[in-house]
């Protein structure tokens, strides 16, 4: 359905300080009066800073947690004061920021709950709430009529904290009841990425870096004409320019290619983003907030037969878990079912699997304690060995030359090949010095 609505997503780098927020406002000035929903992340490295608050809180260090929280508060106040070029904030904004801080301040004065993931979501979600209040107030001051929407009122998830699964029918109903009236009134609707809530009104998060996914949820539920992600790169590149030289921008990309590359570690888009867009054939435009006039990259369903160059995704912080029966009997179907049931329960992201007669090898993202939980739960019946601090290298449309070049200086622990894709789990090759 063509309704002219667009959904924009701006990440933490695009609003990292007052100058960056002014730049976002400049971009939005160019779309003033058009039906627009804008999804905003936490400022800069705020999520990392809030994770440190969580660590101190869960380590029963309330004073240190409080100090870390106040440092975050002061950083946001500093940005807000610079934006409004005054010695004091507008009273309504000051009250809004204070109201957001109070529940977290109260929480870290109490003992941690028996669910650390619950505690995490209640604290870390503060970043998006603070940033969007500041940006909304500034946009209104700039004459861009903006309605601040609490994403927790719009996105319903289950009660699995840190990895909430969207309850789609209820979420779609909520969004359709909350957004259109403000669009019709000529307002830009601004909301938070990354967060939702349960039926009990507890805050949940959608998985790290989940703001792209939030924008896709709103795009799907509102039948948007287009979704745009504004990044600090000119579009989707053939590899991470921080790790490789001579990368090039892709002007066009199919949904299938985007899903493949984001799932295996390409950082430009969150892995869950593409599917809701594909379901309704909503194009995704990856654009640069540094050069907003650039063409960027268009991702759509019209490019399945496109010829692509080799594309490389590198995912750090990987764990390779080797699981075997304690009596060296075969790893049979009933064992594998048990492994997968546990993987599903823990919501671990599996990046690679390989099994032999007596072993099951699986590669996970190693970003929290879930890999340790997986091994602990298997300990009674199985032997497990875990290799950590690994890299997963995925090459789409590979050539043998590309594969060989990426193996240099690496010890390959696991390798798999499909017609269009090579994957390698590697670690740095130790250098042997001859005496």
GROMACS .gro file of N, CA and C in nm, residues 186-300:
model
  345
  186UNK      N    1   0.030   1.617   1.108
  186UNK     CA    2   0.151   1.681   1.055
  186UNK      C    3   0.271   1.670   1.145
  187UNK      N    4   0.267   1.578   1.240
  187UNK     CA    5   0.379   1.560   1.331
  187UNK      C    6   0.473   1.451   1.284
  188UNK      N    7   0.600   1.471   1.307
  188UNK     CA    8   0.698   1.363   1.297
  188UNK      C    9   0.685   1.279   1.424
  189UNK      N   10   0.679   1.148   1.411
  189UNK     CA   11   0.671   1.060   1.527
  189UNK      C   12   0.810   1.006   1.557
  190UNK      N   13   0.860   1.034   1.677
  190UNK     CA   14   0.995   0.992   1.715
  190UNK      C   15   0.986   0.892   1.829
  191UNK      N   16   1.055   0.780   1.813
  191UNK     CA   17   1.050   0.675   1.914
  191UNK      C   18   1.186   0.610   1.933
  192UNK      N   19   1.191   0.515   2.027
  192UNK     CA   20   1.317   0.452   2.064
  192UNK      C   21   1.337   0.320   1.988
  193UNK      N   22   1.460   0.293   1.953
  193UNK     CA   23   1.494   0.160   1.906
  193UNK      C   24   1.522   0.067   2.023
  194UNK      N   25   1.528  -0.065   1.995
  194UNK     CA   26   1.587  -0.161   2.088
  194UNK      C   27   1.495  -0.208   2.200
  195UNK      N   28   1.385  -0.133   2.230
  195UNK     CA   29   1.310  -0.167   2.350
  195UNK      C   30   1.163  -0.197   2.320
  196UNK      N   31   1.102  -0.276   2.408
  196UNK     CA   32   0.960  -0.305   2.406
  196UNK      C   33   0.916  -0.332   2.549
  197UNK      N   34   0.802  -0.399   2.564
  197UNK     CA   35   0.757  -0.432   2.699
  197UNK      C   36   0.671  -0.557   2.696
  198UNK      N   37   0.654  -0.616   2.814
  198UNK     CA   38   0.571  -0.734   2.830
  198UNK      C   39   0.428  -0.692   2.865
  199UNK      N   40   0.340  -0.790   2.871
  199UNK     CA   41   0.202  -0.760   2.911
  199UNK      C   42   0.196  -0.709   3.055
  200UNK      N   43   0.299  -0.739   3.136
  200UNK     CA   44   0.305  -0.690   3.274
  200UNK      C   45   0.372  -0.552   3.282
  201UNK      N   46   0.400  -0.493   3.166
  201UNK     CA   47   0.459  -0.358   3.155
  201UNK      C   48   0.603  -0.352   3.203
  202UNK      N   49   0.673  -0.466   3.201
  202UNK     CA   50   0.816  -0.466   3.227
  202UNK      C   51   0.890  -0.440   3.095
  203UNK      N   52   0.993  -0.360   3.103
  203UNK     CA   53   1.071  -0.327   2.984
  203UNK      C   54   1.151  -0.448   2.937
  204UNK      N   55   1.154  -0.469   2.805
  204UNK     CA   56   1.237  -0.572   2.744
  204UNK      C   57   1.325  -0.508   2.637
  205UNK      N   58   1.430  -0.577   2.599
  205UNK     CA   59   1.510  -0.534   2.484
  205UNK      C   60   1.506  -0.642   2.378
  206UNK      N   61   1.533  -0.600   2.254
  206UNK     CA   62   1.517  -0.687   2.138
  206UNK      C   63   1.646  -0.753   2.093
  207UNK      N   64   1.750  -0.744   2.175
  207UNK     CA   65   1.881  -0.796   2.135
  207UNK      C   66   1.973  -0.680   2.102
  208UNK      N   67   2.100  -0.697   2.132
  208UNK     CA   68   2.199  -0.588   2.115
  208UNK      C   69   2.194  -0.536   1.973
  209UNK      N   70   2.205  -0.405   1.958
  209UNK     CA   71   2.201  -0.336   1.829
  209UNK      C   72   2.065  -0.353   1.761
  210UNK      N   73   1.957  -0.365   1.839
  210UNK     CA   74   1.827  -0.398   1.784
  210UNK      C   75   1.745  -0.282   1.731
  211UNK      N   76   1.802  -0.161   1.722
  211UNK     CA   77   1.724  -0.047   1.675
  211UNK      C   78   1.684  -0.058   1.529
  212UNK      N   79   1.768  -0.118   1.446
  212UNK     CA   80   1.731  -0.143   1.306
  212UNK      C   81   1.603  -0.226   1.300
  213UNK      N   82   1.597  -0.327   1.385
  213UNK     CA   83   1.481  -0.415   1.390
  213UNK      C   84   1.356  -0.338   1.430
  214UNK      N   85   1.369  -0.247   1.527
  214UNK     CA   86   1.256  -0.164   1.566
  214UNK      C   87   1.201  -0.087   1.447
  215UNK      N   88   1.290  -0.028   1.370
  215UNK     CA   89   1.246   0.047   1.252
  215UNK      C   90   1.173  -0.044   1.153
  216UNK      N   91   1.221  -0.167   1.139
  216UNK     CA   92   1.154  -0.261   1.049
  216UNK      C   93   1.016  -0.300   1.101
  217UNK      N   94   1.003  -0.311   1.233
  217UNK     CA   95   0.873  -0.343   1.294
  217UNK      C   96   0.773  -0.232   1.261
  218UNK      N   97   0.812  -0.106   1.281
  218UNK     CA   98   0.723   0.005   1.250
  218UNK      C   99   0.694   0.011   1.101
  219UNK      N  100   0.794  -0.015   1.017
  219UNK     CA  101   0.773  -0.014   0.872
  219UNK      C  102   0.669  -0.117   0.831
  220UNK      N  103   0.683  -0.237   0.886
  220UNK     CA  104   0.589  -0.345   0.854
  220UNK      C  105   0.448  -0.309   0.901
  221UNK      N  106   0.434  -0.267   1.025
  221UNK     CA  107   0.302  -0.244   1.083
  221UNK      C  108   0.230  -0.126   1.019
  222UNK      N  109   0.305  -0.030   0.965
  222UNK     CA  110   0.246   0.089   0.905
  222UNK      C  111   0.246   0.085   0.753
  223UNK      N  112   0.287  -0.028   0.693
  223UNK     CA  113   0.293  -0.041   0.547
  223UNK      C  114   0.371   0.074   0.485
  224UNK      N  115   0.489   0.099   0.539
  224UNK     CA  116   0.571   0.211   0.492
  224UNK      C  117   0.610   0.193   0.346
  225UNK      N  118   0.629   0.305   0.278
  225UNK     CA  119   0.679   0.301   0.141
  225UNK      C  120   0.827   0.265   0.136
  226UNK      N  121   0.900   0.309   0.239
  226UNK     CA  122   1.044   0.286   0.242
  226UNK      C  123   1.095   0.300   0.385
  227UNK      N  124   1.201   0.224   0.414
  227UNK     CA  125   1.273   0.242   0.540
  227UNK      C  126   1.416   0.283   0.507
  228UNK      N  127   1.470   0.376   0.584
  228UNK     CA  128   1.608   0.421   0.563
  228UNK      C  129   1.687   0.410   0.693
  229UNK      N  130   1.806   0.353   0.683
  229UNK     CA  131   1.901   0.349   0.795
  229UNK      C  132   2.014   0.445   0.762
  230UNK      N  133   2.038   0.540   0.852
  230UNK     CA  134   2.141   0.642   0.831
  230UNK      C  135   2.267   0.601   0.908
  231UNK      N  136   2.376   0.581   0.835
  231UNK     CA  137   2.500   0.527   0.891
  231UNK      C  138   2.615   0.624   0.867
  232UNK      N  139   2.732   0.587   0.924
  232UNK     CA  140   2.853   0.668   0.901
  232UNK      C  141   2.935   0.614   0.784
  233UNK      N  142   2.874   0.530   0.701
  233UNK     CA  143   2.936   0.479   0.578
  233UNK      C  144   2.845   0.515   0.461
  234UNK      N  145   2.897   0.516   0.337
  234UNK     CA  146   2.816   0.562   0.224
  234UNK      C  147   2.707   0.464   0.180
  235UNK      N  148   2.707   0.344   0.235
  235UNK     CA  149   2.608   0.242   0.199
  235UNK      C  150   2.657   0.107   0.246
  236UNK      N  151   2.605   0.001   0.186
  236UNK     CA  152   2.653  -0.133   0.218
  236UNK      C  153   2.782  -0.157   0.140
  237UNK      N  154   2.887  -0.196   0.211
  237UNK     CA  155   3.018  -0.215   0.151
  237UNK      C  156   3.050  -0.364   0.141
  238UNK      N  157   3.144  -0.398   0.054
  238UNK     CA  158   3.180  -0.538   0.034
  238UNK      C  159   3.254  -0.597   0.153
  239UNK      N  160   3.303  -0.513   0.243
  239UNK     CA  161   3.369  -0.559   0.366
  239UNK      C  162   3.379  -0.439   0.460
  240UNK      N  163   3.416  -0.466   0.584
  240UNK     CA  164   3.431  -0.360   0.684
  240UNK      C  165   3.556  -0.278   0.652
  241UNK      N  166   3.541  -0.149   0.622
  241UNK     CA  167   3.659  -0.068   0.585
  241UNK      C  168   3.759  -0.051   0.699
  242UNK      N  169   3.716  -0.081   0.823
  242UNK     CA  170   3.810  -0.074   0.935
  242UNK      C  171   3.903  -0.195   0.938
  243UNK      N  172   3.867  -0.300   0.864
  243UNK     CA  173   3.946  -0.423   0.865
  243UNK      C  174   4.008  -0.457   0.731
  244UNK      N  175   3.954  -0.400   0.623
  244UNK     CA  176   4.002  -0.435   0.490
  244UNK      C  177   4.021  -0.310   0.405
  245UNK      N  178   4.118  -0.317   0.315
  245UNK     CA  179   4.141  -0.210   0.219
  245UNK      C  180   4.065  -0.242   0.090
  246UNK      N  181   4.051  -0.139   0.006
  246UNK     CA  182   3.993  -0.155  -0.128
  246UNK      C  183   3.852  -0.212  -0.125
  247UNK      N  184   3.772  -0.171  -0.026
  247UNK     CA  185   3.632  -0.213  -0.027
  247UNK      C  186   3.554  -0.123  -0.121
  248UNK      N  187   3.441  -0.171  -0.169
  248UNK     CA  188   3.359  -0.092  -0.260
  248UNK      C  189   3.214  -0.092  -0.212
  249UNK      N  190   3.140   0.010  -0.255
  249UNK     CA  191   2.999   0.022  -0.218
  249UNK      C  192   2.913  -0.055  -0.317
  250UNK      N  193   2.812  -0.121  -0.265
  250UNK     CA  194   2.714  -0.188  -0.348
  250UNK      C  195   2.596  -0.094  -0.369
  251UNK      N  196   2.563  -0.065  -0.494
  251UNK     CA  197   2.451   0.025  -0.521
  251UNK      C  198   2.317  -0.042  -0.493
  252UNK      N  199   2.312  -0.174  -0.520
  252UNK     CA  200   2.188  -0.249  -0.503
  252UNK      C  201   2.219  -0.384  -0.440
  253UNK      N  202   2.124  -0.437  -0.366
  253UNK     CA  203   2.142  -0.564  -0.298
  253UNK      C  204   2.005  -0.629  -0.283
  254UNK      N  205   1.999  -0.760  -0.300
  254UNK     CA  206   1.872  -0.830  -0.280
  254UNK      C  207   1.849  -0.857  -0.132
  255UNK      N  208   1.723  -0.879  -0.096
  255UNK     CA  209   1.694  -0.918   0.041
  255UNK      C  210   1.774  -1.041   0.082
  256UNK      N  211   1.781  -1.139  -0.009
  256UNK     CA  212   1.850  -1.265   0.024
  256UNK      C  213   1.996  -1.240   0.058
  257UNK      N  214   2.064  -1.160  -0.024
  257UNK     CA  215   2.205  -1.132   0.003
  257UNK      C  216   2.221  -1.056   0.133
  258UNK      N  217   2.131  -0.962   0.158
  258UNK     CA  218   2.139  -0.883   0.282
  258UNK      C  219   2.120  -0.972   0.404
  259UNK      N  220   2.024  -1.064   0.397
  259UNK     CA  221   2.002  -1.156   0.508
  259UNK      C  222   2.124  -1.243   0.532
  260UNK      N  223   2.181  -1.297   0.425
  260UNK     CA  224   2.299  -1.382   0.439
  260UNK      C  225   2.413  -1.308   0.507
  261UNK      N  226   2.442  -1.187   0.459
  261UNK     CA  227   2.557  -1.115   0.509
  261UNK      C  228   2.536  -1.062   0.650
  262UNK      N  229   2.417  -1.012   0.680
  262UNK     CA  230   2.395  -0.959   0.815
  262UNK      C  231   2.392  -1.071   0.917
  263UNK      N  232   2.338  -1.187   0.880
  263UNK     CA  233   2.333  -1.299   0.975
  263UNK      C  234   2.474  -1.340   1.016
  264UNK      N  235   2.567  -1.335   0.921
  264UNK     CA  236   2.701  -1.383   0.949
  264UNK      C  237   2.798  -1.272   0.989
  265UNK      N  238   2.746  -1.155   1.026
  265UNK     CA  239   2.834  -1.059   1.090
  265UNK      C  240   2.853  -0.926   1.023
  266UNK      N  241   2.797  -0.903   0.904
  266UNK     CA  242   2.809  -0.770   0.844
  266UNK      C  243   2.738  -0.670   0.933
  267UNK      N  244   2.807  -0.567   0.977
  267UNK     CA  245   2.758  -0.481   1.085
  267UNK      C  246   2.663  -0.372   1.039
  268UNK      N  247   2.645  -0.353   0.909
  268UNK     CA  248   2.569  -0.238   0.864
  268UNK      C  249   2.420  -0.248   0.895
  269UNK      N  250   2.366  -0.370   0.912
  269UNK     CA  251   2.223  -0.390   0.939
  269UNK      C  252   2.208  -0.501   1.041
  270UNK      N  253   2.112  -0.486   1.133
  270UNK     CA  254   2.084  -0.591   1.230
  270UNK      C  255   2.022  -0.712   1.159
  271UNK      N  256   2.060  -0.835   1.196
  271UNK     CA  257   2.015  -0.955   1.124
  271UNK      C  258   1.864  -0.971   1.112
  272UNK      N  259   1.787  -0.927   1.211
  272UNK     CA  260   1.642  -0.948   1.207
  272UNK      C  261   1.569  -0.845   1.121
  273UNK      N  262   1.640  -0.748   1.069
  273UNK     CA  263   1.575  -0.634   1.005
  273UNK      C  264   1.505  -0.670   0.875
  274UNK      N  265   1.565  -0.755   0.795
  274UNK     CA  266   1.521  -0.772   0.658
  274UNK      C  267   1.386  -0.842   0.645
  275UNK      N  268   1.361  -0.945   0.724
  275UNK     CA  269   1.243  -1.028   0.702
  275UNK      C  270   1.112  -0.951   0.706
  276UNK      N  271   1.086  -0.866   0.808
  276UNK     CA  272   0.960  -0.791   0.805
  276UNK      C  273   0.945  -0.705   0.680
  277UNK      N  274   1.055  -0.650   0.631
  277UNK     CA  275   1.050  -0.568   0.510
  277UNK      C  276   1.021  -0.654   0.387
  278UNK      N  277   1.087  -0.768   0.379
  278UNK     CA  278   1.066  -0.858   0.266
  278UNK      C  279   0.921  -0.905   0.259
  279UNK      N  280   0.861  -0.929   0.376
  279UNK     CA  281   0.723  -0.978   0.377
  279UNK      C  282   0.626  -0.884   0.308
  280UNK      N  283   0.658  -0.754   0.309
  280UNK     CA  284   0.570  -0.656   0.245
  280UNK      C  285   0.640  -0.580   0.132
  281UNK      N  286   0.754  -0.633   0.087
  281UNK     CA  287   0.828  -0.572  -0.025
  281UNK      C  288   0.857  -0.424  -0.001
  282UNK      N  289   0.900  -0.392   0.121
  282UNK     CA  290   0.936  -0.255   0.155
  282UNK      C  291   1.085  -0.236   0.130
  283UNK      N  292   1.125  -0.147   0.040
  283UNK     CA  293   1.269  -0.128   0.014
  283UNK      C  294   1.340  -0.071   0.137
  284UNK      N  295   1.465  -0.110   0.153
  284UNK     CA  296   1.550  -0.058   0.259
  284UNK      C  297   1.661   0.024   0.195
  285UNK      N  298   1.675   0.147   0.239
  285UNK     CA  299   1.776   0.238   0.186
  285UNK      C  300   1.881   0.262   0.293
  286UNK      N  301   2.004   0.224   0.269
  286UNK     CA  302   2.115   0.248   0.361
  286UNK      C  303   2.186   0.374   0.314
  287UNK      N  304   2.187   0.477   0.398
  287UNK     CA  305   2.235   0.609   0.358
  287UNK      C  306   2.337   0.661   0.458
  288UNK      N  307   2.409   0.763   0.417
  288UNK     CA  308   2.513   0.824   0.501
  288UNK      C  309   2.462   0.953   0.564
  289UNK      N  310   2.472   0.962   0.698
  289UNK     CA  311   2.437   1.090   0.762
  289UNK      C  312   2.551   1.190   0.749
  290UNK      N  313   2.668   1.143   0.708
  290UNK     CA  314   2.781   1.234   0.684
  290UNK      C  315   2.768   1.300   0.547
  291UNK      N  316   2.722   1.224   0.447
  291UNK     CA  317   2.697   1.276   0.313
  291UNK      C  318   2.554   1.240   0.274
  292UNK      N  319   2.455   1.308   0.330
  292UNK     CA  320   2.315   1.268   0.309
  292UNK      C  321   2.267   1.278   0.165
  293UNK      N  322   2.341   1.353   0.084
  293UNK     CA  323   2.302   1.363  -0.057
  293UNK      C  324   2.347   1.241  -0.139
  294UNK      N  325   2.427   1.153  -0.080
  294UNK     CA  326   2.475   1.035  -0.151
  294UNK      C  327   2.364   0.937  -0.184
  295UNK      N  328   2.390   0.850  -0.282
  295UNK     CA  329   2.287   0.758  -0.330
  295UNK      C  330   2.265   0.640  -0.235
  296UNK      N  331   2.367   0.602  -0.159
  296UNK     CA  332   2.353   0.490  -0.068
  296UNK      C  333   2.335   0.357  -0.138
  297UNK      N  334   2.272   0.263  -0.068
  297UNK     CA  335   2.245   0.129  -0.121
  297UNK      C  336   2.097   0.099  -0.104
  298UNK      N  337   2.035   0.047  -0.210
  298UNK     CA  338   1.895   0.006  -0.205
  298UNK      C  339   1.889  -0.146  -0.194
  299UNK      N  340   1.816  -0.195  -0.093
  299UNK     CA  341   1.795  -0.338  -0.074
  299UNK      C  342   1.648  -0.366  -0.102
  300UNK      N  343   1.622  -0.457  -0.197
  300UNK     CA  344   1.483  -0.484  -0.236
  300UNK      C  345   1.470  -0.626  -0.287
   0.00000   0.00000   0.00000
